[in-house]
CSV table of C-alpha atoms and ligand atoms in Angstrom, one decimal:
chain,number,residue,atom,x,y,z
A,1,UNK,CA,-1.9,17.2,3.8
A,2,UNK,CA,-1.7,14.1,5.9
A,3,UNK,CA,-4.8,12.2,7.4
A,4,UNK,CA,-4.6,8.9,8.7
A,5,UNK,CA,-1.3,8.1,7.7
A,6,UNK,CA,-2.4,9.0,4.3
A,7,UNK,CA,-0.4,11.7,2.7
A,8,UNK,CA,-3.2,13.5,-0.4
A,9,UNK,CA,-1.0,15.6,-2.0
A,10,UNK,CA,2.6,15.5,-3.3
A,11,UNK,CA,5.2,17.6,-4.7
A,12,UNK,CA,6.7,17.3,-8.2
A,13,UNK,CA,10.0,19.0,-7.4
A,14,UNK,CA,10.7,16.6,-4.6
A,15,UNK,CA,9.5,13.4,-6.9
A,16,UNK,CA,11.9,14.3,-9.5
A,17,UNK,CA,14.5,14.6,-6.9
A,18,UNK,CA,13.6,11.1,-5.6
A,19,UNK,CA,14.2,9.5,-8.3
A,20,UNK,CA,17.8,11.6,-9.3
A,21,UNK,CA,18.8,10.5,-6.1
A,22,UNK,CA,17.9,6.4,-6.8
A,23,UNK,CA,20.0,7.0,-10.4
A,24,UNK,CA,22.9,8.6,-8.4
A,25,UNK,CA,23.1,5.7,-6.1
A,26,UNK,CA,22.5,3.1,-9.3
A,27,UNK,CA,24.8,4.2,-11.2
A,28,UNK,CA,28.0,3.7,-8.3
A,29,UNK,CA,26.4,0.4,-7.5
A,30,UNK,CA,25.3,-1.8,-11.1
A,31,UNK,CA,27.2,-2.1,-14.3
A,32,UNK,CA,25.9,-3.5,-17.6
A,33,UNK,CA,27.4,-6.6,-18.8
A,34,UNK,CA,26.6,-7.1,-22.3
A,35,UNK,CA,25.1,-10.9,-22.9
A,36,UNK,CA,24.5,-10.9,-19.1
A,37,UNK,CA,22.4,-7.8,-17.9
A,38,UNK,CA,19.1,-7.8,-19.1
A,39,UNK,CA,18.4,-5.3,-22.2
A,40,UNK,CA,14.6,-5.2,-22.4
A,41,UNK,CA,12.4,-4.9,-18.9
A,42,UNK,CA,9.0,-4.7,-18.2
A,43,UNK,CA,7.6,-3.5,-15.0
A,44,UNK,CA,4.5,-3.5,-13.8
A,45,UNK,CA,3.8,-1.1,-10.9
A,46,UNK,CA,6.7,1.3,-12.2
A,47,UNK,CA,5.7,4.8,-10.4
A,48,UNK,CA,7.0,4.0,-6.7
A,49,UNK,CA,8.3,1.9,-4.1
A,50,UNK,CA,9.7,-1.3,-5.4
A,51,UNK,CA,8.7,-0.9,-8.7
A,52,UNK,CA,10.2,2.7,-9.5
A,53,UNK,CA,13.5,1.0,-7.7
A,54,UNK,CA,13.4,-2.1,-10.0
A,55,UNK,CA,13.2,0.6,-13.4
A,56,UNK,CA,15.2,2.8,-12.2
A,57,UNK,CA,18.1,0.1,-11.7
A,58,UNK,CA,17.5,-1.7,-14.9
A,59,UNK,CA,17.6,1.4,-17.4
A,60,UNK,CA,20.9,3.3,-15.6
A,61,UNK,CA,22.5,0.2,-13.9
A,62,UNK,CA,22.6,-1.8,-16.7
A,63,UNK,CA,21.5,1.0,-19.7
A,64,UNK,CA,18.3,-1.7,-20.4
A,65,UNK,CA,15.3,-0.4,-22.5
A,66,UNK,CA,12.5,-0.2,-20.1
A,67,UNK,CA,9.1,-0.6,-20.4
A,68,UNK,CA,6.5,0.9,-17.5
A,69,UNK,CA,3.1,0.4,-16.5
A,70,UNK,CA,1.2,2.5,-14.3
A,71,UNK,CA,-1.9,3.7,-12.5
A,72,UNK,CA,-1.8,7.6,-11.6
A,73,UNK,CA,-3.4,10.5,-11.7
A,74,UNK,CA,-2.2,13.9,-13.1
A,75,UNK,CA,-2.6,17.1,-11.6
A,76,UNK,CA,-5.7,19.1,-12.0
A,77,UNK,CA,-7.1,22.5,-11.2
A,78,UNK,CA,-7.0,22.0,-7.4
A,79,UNK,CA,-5.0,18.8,-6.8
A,80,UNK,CA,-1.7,17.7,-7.2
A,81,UNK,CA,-0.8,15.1,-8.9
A,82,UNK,CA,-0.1,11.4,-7.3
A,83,UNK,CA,3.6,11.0,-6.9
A,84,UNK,CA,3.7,8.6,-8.9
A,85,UNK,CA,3.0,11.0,-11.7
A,86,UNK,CA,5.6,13.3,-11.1
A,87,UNK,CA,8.3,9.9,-10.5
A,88,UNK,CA,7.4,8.9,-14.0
A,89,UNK,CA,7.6,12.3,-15.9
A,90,UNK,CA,11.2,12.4,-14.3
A,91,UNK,CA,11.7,9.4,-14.9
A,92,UNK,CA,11.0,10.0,-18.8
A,93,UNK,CA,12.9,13.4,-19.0
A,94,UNK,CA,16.4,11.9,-17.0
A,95,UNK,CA,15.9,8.5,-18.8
A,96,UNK,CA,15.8,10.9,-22.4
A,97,UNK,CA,18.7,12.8,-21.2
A,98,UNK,CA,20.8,9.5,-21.0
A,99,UNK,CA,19.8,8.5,-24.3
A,100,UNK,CA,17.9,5.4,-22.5
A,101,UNK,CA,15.0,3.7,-24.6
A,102,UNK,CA,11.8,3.9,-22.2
A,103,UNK,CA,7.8,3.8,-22.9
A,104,UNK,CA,5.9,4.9,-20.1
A,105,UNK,CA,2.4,3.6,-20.0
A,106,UNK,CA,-0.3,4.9,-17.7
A,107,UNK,CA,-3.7,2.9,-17.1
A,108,UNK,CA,-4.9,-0.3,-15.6
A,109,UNK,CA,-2.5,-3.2,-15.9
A,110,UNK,CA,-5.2,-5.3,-14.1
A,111,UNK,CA,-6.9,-4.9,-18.2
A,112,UNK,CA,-6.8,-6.8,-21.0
A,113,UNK,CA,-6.3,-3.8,-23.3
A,114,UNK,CA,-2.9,-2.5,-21.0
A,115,UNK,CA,-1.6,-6.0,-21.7
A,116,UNK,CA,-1.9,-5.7,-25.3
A,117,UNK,CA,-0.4,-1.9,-25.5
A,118,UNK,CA,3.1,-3.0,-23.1
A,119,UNK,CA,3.6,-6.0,-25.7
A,120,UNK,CA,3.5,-3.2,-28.5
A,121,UNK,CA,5.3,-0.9,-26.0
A,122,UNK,CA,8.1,-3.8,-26.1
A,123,UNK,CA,8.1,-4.6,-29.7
A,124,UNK,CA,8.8,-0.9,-30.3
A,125,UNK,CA,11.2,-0.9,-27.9
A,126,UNK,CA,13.5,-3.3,-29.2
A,127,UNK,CA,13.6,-2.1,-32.7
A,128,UNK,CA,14.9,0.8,-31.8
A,129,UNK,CA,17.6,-1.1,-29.4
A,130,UNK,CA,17.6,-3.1,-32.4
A,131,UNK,CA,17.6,-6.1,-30.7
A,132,UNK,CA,15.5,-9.0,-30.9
A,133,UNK,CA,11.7,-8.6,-29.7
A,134,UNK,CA,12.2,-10.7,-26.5
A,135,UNK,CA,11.7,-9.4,-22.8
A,136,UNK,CA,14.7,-10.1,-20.3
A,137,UNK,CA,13.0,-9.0,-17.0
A,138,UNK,CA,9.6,-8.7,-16.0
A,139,UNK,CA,9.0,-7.3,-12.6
A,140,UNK,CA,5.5,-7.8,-10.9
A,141,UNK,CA,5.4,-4.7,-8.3
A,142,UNK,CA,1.6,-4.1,-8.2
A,143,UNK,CA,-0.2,-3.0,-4.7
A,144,UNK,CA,-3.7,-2.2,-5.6
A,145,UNK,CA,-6.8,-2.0,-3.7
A,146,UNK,CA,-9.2,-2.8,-6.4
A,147,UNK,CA,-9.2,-5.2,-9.5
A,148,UNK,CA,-12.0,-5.3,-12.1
A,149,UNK,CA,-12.0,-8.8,-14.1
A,150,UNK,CA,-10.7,-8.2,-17.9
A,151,UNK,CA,-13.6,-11.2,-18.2
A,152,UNK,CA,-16.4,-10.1,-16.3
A,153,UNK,CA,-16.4,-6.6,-15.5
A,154,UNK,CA,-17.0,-7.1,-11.8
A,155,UNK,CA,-14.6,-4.8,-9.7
A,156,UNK,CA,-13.3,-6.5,-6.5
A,157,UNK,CA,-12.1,-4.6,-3.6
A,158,UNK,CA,-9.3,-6.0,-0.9
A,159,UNK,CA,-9.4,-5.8,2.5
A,160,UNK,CA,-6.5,-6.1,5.5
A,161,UNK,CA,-8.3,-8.3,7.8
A,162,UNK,CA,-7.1,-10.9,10.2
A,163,UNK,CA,-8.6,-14.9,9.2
A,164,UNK,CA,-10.6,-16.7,11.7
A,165,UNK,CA,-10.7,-14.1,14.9
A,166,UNK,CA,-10.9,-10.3,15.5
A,167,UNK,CA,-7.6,-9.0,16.5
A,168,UNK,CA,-6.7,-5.5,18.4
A,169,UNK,CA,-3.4,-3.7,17.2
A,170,UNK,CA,-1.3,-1.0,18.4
A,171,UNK,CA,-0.3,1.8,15.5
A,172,UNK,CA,1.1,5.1,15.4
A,173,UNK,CA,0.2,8.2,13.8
A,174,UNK,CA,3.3,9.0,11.8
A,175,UNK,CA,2.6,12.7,12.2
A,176,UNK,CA,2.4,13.2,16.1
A,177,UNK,CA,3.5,10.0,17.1
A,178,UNK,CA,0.1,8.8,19.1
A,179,UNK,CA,-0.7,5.5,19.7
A,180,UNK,CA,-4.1,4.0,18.6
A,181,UNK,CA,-5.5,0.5,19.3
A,182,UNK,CA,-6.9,-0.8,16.0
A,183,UNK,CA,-9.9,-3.6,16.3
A,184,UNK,CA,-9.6,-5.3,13.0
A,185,UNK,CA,-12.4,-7.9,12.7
A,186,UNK,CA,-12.0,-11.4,11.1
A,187,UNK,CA,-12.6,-11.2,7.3
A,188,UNK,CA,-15.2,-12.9,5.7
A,189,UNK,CA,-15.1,-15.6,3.5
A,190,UNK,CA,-15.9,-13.1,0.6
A,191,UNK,CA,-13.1,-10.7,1.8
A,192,UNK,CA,-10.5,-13.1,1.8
A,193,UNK,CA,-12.0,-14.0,-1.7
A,194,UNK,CA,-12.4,-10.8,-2.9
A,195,UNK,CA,-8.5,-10.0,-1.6
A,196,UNK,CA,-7.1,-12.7,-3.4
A,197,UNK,CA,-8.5,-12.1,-6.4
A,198,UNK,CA,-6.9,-8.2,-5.8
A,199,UNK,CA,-3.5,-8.9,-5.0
A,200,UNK,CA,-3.3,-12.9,-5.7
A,201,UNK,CA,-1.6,-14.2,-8.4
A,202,UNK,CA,-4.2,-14.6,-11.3
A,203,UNK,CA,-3.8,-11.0,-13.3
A,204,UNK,CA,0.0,-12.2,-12.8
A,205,UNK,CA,0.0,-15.6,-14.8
A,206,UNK,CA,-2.2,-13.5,-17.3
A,207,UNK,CA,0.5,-11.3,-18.2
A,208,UNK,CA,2.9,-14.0,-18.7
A,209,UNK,CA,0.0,-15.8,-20.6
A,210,UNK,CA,-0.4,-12.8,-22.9
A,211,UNK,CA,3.7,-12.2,-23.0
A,212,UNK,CA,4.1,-16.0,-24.2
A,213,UNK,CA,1.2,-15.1,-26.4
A,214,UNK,CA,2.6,-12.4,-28.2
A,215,UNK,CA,6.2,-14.6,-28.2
A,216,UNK,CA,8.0,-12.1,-26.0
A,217,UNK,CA,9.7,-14.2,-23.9
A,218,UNK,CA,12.5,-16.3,-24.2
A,219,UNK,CA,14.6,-18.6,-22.3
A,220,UNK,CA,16.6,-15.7,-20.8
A,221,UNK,CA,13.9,-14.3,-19.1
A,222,UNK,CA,13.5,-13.9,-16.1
A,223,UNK,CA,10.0,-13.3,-14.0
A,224,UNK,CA,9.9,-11.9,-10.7
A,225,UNK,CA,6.9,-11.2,-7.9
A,226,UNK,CA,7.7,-9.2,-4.8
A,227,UNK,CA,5.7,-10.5,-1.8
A,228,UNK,CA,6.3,-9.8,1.8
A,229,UNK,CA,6.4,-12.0,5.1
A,230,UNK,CA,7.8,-10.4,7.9
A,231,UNK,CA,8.7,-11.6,11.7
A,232,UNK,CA,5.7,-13.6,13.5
A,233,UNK,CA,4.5,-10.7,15.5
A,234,UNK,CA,3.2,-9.0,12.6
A,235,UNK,CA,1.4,-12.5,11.6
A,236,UNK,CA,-1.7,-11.9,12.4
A,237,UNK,CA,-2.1,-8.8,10.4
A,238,UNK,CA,-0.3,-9.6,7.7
A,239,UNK,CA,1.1,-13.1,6.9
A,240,UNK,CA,-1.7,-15.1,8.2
A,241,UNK,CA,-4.6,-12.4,7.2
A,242,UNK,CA,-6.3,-11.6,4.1
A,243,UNK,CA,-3.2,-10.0,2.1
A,244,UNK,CA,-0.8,-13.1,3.4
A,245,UNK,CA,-3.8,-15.4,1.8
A,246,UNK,CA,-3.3,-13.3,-1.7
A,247,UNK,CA,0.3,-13.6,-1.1
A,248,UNK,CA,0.3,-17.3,-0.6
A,249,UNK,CA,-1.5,-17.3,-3.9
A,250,UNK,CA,1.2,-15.4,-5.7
A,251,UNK,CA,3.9,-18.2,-4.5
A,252,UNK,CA,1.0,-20.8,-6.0
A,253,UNK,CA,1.3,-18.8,-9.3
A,254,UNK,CA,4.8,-18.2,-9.2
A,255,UNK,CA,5.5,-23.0,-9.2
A,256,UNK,CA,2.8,-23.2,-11.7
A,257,UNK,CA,4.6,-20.6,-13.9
A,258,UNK,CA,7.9,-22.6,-13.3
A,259,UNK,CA,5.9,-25.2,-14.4
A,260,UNK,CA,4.0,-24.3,-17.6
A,261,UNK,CA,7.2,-22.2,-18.9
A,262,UNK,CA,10.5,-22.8,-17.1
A,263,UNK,CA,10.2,-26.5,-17.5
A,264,UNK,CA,9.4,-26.5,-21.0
A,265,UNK,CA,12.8,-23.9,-21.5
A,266,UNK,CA,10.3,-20.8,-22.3
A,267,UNK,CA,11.5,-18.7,-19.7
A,268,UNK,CA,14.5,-18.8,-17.7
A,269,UNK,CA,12.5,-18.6,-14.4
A,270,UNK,CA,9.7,-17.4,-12.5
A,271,UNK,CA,10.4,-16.5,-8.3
A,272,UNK,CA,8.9,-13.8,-5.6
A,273,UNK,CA,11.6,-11.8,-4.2
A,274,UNK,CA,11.0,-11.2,-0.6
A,275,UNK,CA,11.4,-8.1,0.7
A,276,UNK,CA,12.3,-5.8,3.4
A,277,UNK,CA,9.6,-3.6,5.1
A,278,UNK,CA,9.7,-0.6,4.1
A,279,UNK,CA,8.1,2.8,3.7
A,280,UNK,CA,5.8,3.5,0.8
A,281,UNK,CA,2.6,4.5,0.1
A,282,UNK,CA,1.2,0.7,0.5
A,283,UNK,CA,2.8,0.4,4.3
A,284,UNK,CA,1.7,3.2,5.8
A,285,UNK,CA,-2.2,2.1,5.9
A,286,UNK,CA,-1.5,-1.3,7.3
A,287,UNK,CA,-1.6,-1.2,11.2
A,288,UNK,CA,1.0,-2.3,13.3
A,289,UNK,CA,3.4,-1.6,10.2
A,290,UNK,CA,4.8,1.5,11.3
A,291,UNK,CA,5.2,0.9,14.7
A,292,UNK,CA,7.2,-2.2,13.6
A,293,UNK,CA,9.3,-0.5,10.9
A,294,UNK,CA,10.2,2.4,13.4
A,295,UNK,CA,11.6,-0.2,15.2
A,296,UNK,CA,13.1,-2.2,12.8
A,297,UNK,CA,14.8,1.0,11.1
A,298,UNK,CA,16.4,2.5,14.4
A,299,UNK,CA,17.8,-1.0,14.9
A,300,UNK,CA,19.1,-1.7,11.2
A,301,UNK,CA,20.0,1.7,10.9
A,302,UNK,CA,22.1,1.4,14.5
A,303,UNK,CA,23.9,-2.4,13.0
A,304,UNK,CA,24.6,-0.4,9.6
A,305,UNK,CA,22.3,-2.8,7.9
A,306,UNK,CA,19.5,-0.4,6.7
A,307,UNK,CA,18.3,-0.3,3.2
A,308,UNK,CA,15.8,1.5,1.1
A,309,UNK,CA,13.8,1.0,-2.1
A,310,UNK,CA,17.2,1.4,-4.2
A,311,UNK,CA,19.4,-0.8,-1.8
A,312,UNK,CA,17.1,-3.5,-1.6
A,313,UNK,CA,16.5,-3.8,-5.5
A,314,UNK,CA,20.0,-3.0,-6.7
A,315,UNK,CA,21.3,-5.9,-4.4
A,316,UNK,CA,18.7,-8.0,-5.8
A,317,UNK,CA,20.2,-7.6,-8.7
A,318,UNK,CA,23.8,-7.9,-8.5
A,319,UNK,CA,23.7,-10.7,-6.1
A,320,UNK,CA,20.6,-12.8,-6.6
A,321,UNK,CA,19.3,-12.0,-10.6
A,322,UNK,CA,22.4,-11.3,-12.2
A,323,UNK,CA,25.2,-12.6,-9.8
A,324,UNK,CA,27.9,-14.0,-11.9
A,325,UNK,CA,27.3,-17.2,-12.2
A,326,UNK,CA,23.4,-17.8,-12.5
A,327,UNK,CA,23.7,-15.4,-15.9
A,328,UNK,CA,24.2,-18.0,-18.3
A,329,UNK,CA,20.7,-18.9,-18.7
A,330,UNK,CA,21.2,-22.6,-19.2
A,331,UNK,CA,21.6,-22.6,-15.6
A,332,UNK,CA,19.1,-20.2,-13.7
A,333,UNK,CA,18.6,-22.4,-10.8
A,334,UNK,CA,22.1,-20.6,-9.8
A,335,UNK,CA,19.9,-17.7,-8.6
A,336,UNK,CA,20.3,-17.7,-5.1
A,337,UNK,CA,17.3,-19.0,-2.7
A,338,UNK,CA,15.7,-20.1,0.7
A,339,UNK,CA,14.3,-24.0,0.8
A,340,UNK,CA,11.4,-23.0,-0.5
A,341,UNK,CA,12.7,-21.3,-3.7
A,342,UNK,CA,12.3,-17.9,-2.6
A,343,UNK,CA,14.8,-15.2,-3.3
A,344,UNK,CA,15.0,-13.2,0.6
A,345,UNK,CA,16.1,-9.9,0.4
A,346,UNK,CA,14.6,-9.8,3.7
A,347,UNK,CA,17.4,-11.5,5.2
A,348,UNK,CA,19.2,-9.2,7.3
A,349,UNK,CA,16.0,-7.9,8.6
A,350,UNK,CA,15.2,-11.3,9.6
A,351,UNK,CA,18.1,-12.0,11.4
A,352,UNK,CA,17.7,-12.9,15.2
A,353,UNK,CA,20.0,-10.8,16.2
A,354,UNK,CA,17.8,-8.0,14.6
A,355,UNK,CA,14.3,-9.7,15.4
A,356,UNK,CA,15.2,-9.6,19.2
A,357,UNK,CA,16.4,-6.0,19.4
A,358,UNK,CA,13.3,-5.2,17.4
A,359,UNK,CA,10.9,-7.3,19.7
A,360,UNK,CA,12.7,-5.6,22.9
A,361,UNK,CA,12.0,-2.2,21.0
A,362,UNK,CA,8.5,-3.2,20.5
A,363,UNK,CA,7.3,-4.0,24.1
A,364,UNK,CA,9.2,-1.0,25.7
A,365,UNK,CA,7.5,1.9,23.4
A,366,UNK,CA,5.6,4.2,24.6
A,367,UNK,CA,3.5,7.8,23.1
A,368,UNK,CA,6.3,9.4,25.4
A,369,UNK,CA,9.4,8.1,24.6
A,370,UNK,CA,8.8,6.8,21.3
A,371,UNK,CA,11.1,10.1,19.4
A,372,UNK,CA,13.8,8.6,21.5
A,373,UNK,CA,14.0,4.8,21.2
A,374,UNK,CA,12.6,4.1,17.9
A,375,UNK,CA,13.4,5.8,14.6
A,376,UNK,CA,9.5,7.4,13.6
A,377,UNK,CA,11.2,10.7,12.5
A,378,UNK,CA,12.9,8.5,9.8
A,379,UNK,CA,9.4,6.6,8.9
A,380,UNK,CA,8.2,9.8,8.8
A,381,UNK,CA,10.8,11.4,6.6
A,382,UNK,CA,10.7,8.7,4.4
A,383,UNK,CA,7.0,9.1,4.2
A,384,UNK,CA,7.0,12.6,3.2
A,385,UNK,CA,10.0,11.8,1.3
A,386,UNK,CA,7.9,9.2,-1.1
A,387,UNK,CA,5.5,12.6,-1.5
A,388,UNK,CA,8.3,14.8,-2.3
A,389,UNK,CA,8.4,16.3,0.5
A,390,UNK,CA,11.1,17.1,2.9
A,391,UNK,CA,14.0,17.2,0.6
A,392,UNK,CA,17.0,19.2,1.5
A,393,UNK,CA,17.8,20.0,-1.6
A,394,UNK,CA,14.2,21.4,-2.7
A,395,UNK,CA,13.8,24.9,-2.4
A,396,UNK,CA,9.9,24.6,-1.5
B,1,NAD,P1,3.5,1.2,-4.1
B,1,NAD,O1,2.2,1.6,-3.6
B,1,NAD,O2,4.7,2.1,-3.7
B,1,NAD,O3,3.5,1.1,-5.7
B,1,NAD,C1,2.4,0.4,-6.3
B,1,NAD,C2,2.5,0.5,-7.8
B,1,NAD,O4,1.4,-0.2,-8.4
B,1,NAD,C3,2.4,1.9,-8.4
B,1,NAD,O5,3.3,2.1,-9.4
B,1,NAD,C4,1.0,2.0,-8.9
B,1,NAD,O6,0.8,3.0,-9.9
B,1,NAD,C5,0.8,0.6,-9.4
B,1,NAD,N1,-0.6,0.2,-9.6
B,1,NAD,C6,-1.6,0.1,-8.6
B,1,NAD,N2,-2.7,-0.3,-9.2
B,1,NAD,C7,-2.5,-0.4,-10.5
B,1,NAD,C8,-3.3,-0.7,-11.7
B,1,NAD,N3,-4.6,-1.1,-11.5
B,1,NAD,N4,-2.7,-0.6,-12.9
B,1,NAD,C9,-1.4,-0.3,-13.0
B,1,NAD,N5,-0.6,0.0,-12.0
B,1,NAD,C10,-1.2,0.0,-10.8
B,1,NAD,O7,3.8,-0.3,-3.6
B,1,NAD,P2,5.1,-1.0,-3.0
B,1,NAD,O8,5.0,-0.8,-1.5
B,1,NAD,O9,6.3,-0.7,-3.7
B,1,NAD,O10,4.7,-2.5,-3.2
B,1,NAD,C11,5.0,-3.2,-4.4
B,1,NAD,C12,5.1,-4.7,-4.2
B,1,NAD,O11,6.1,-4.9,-3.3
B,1,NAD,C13,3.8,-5.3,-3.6
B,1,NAD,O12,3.6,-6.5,-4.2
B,1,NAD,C14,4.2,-5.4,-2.2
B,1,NAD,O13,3.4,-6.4,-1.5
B,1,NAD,C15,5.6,-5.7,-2.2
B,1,NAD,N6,6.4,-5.5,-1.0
B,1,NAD,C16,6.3,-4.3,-0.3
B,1,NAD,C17,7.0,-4.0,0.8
B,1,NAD,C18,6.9,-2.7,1.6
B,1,NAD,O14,7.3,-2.7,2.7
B,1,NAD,N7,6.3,-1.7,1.0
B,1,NAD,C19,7.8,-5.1,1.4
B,1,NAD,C20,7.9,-6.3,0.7
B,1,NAD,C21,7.2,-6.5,-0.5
């Protein structure tokens, strides 16, 4: 049941085969060093995209106790449940069959009661890996549109606006492959507030506050954020509008993290990860997203340079996080990075070579020959795909 490039139901076989497929593919591609790979990981936003990747690597790449927060909704009479149900209860039942140590934790992560339980969720963790109660890896992988303040109780909702004029953009309907123009007005002051207080970086240096708090971390740990940036004709939806200003944010609270922790030798280090567009649940609303990433994927996929959740987040971690030498803690600024401290696993989408195909891709397409020069049907399998549907090997 897809409207709007909104898919409201899902599929619990094909979930569970999602993420057996994300173990297979760990398992050729990480191995555990012990000292070196991280043992205990939290991540927040563990049910899909980025964040299911980032669990699924940590617990059978490098056998590391894992710790997940969530927000989904179980099935009921006459729903389905999200997907993100279905990914964690197969999660749970594959990570129990390879005798991994996980706690699964569903609710708001945005509360101060959610922070609480994943600190006891950790503790309990590592007695039973009987290792010290300290957290190696914390992963930041949220995409929410709403945040109520733990303080206040006010709930703030985010927007995807452009700043300072209306823009008009072209999308696609993943389903039938029709173009619509999109007017997206210029956000309000309030929006752009209301945005950043979403998907900024505040709830983020309030876990880490409430980690140091309960004296989970250590100076092996490493924080990441995932953000996004993307080529400069998708700018002026996304990098220079109201999620961009949130994003900016996270960077903001990413130094001042380095700062208050790294500095002093609590932590190991705090970055954002930049990362590849790709299809989840999150990208499919935001216009002039999948017109790009059908465009980005036939070209990547054409230069053998494509990637998915699992590619991106298992490179990540052998050749950013954990690459050989920046293990030893006393020297985590050996973590790969751009000028501005950034870790890009956006890079070979970013390449010129790839930007121009893409941008020659972009101005040719058309409703007619769209099938043929871009790679929709793969947006759109991948779509379905991040529902559970449209597995081969799911007898529906
Ligand atoms: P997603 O929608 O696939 O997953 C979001 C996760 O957040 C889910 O696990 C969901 O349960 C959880 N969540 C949402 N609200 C919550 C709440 N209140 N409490 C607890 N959990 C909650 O998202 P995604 O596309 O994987 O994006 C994750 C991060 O990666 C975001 O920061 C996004 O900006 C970034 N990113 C995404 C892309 C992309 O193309 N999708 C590219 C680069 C970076």
């Amino acid at each position: 049941m897809v409207r709007n490039n909104i898919c409201l139901n899902s599929h619990p076989a094909g979930c569970a085969e999602n993420v057996r497929g994300q173990i297979e593919y760990t398992e050729k591609t990480l191995k555990k060093v012990k000292g070196q790979t991280p043992e205990l990981t939290l991540i927040i936003g563990c049910s899909n995209g980025y964040g299911l990747a980032s669990r699924i690597a940590a617990a059978f790449g490098y056998r590391a106790a894992t710790v997940g927060v969530s927000y989904e909704k179980p099935p009921t009479e006459n729903r389905t449940g999200t997907p993100g149900y279905y990914h964690n209860l197969a999660f749970d039942q594959e990570a129990a069959g390879s005798s991994l140590i996980y706690k699964t934790l569903d609710g708001d992560a945005f509360s101060n009661e959610m922070k609480k339980l994943s600190a006891e969720a950790a503790r309990s963790a590592a007695a039973e890996m009987m290792i010290l109660p300290k957290i190696d890896l914390i992963i930041y992988s949220l995409a929410s549109p709403v945040r109520t303040d733990p303080e206040t109780g006010v709930v703030y909702k985010s927007v995807i606006k452009p700043i300072g004029k209306s823009i008009s953009g072209k999308t696609v309907n993943i389903m039938d492959g029709s173009f619509q123009i999109v007017e997206m007005e210029s956000a309000s002051e309030d929006e752009i507030n209301n945005t950043v207080k979403v998907m900024g970086g505040e709830d983020f240096a309030l876990w880490i506050e409430a980690l140091n708090n309960e004296k989970l971390l250590s100076p092996k740990t490493r924080v990441i954020a995932y953000t996004y940036i993307g080529p400069e004709h998708t700018w002026s939806i996304y990098k220079n509008g109201t999620i961009g200003r949130a994003k900016d944010d996270l960077e903001k609270t990413v130094r001042a993290i380095n700062q208050k922790y790294t500095e002093k030798g609590l932590i190991a280090g705090a970055w954002v990860s930049v990362n590849k567009a790709l299809v989840t649940r999150s990208s499919a609303v935001i216009p002039v997203i999948p017109l790009y990433v059908s465009c980005l994927f036939r070209v990547m996929k054409e230069m053998n340079l494509h990637e998915g959740c699992i590619e991106q987040i298992t490179r990540l971690y052998r050749d950013r996080l954990y690459k050989e030498k920046s293990c030893n803690s006393a020297e985590p600024e050996t973590v790969p990075v751009d000028e501005n401290g950034r870790i890009r696993m956006d890079d070979w989408e970013m390449r010129d070579d790839v930007q121009a195909l893409v941008v020659e891709k972009m101005n040719a397409v058309t409703p007619e020959n769209i099938l043929e020069t871009t790679d929709l049907t793969g947006f759109r399998n991948d779509f379905l795909a991040a529902h559970g549907f449209g597995i081969d090997s799911v007898n529906y």
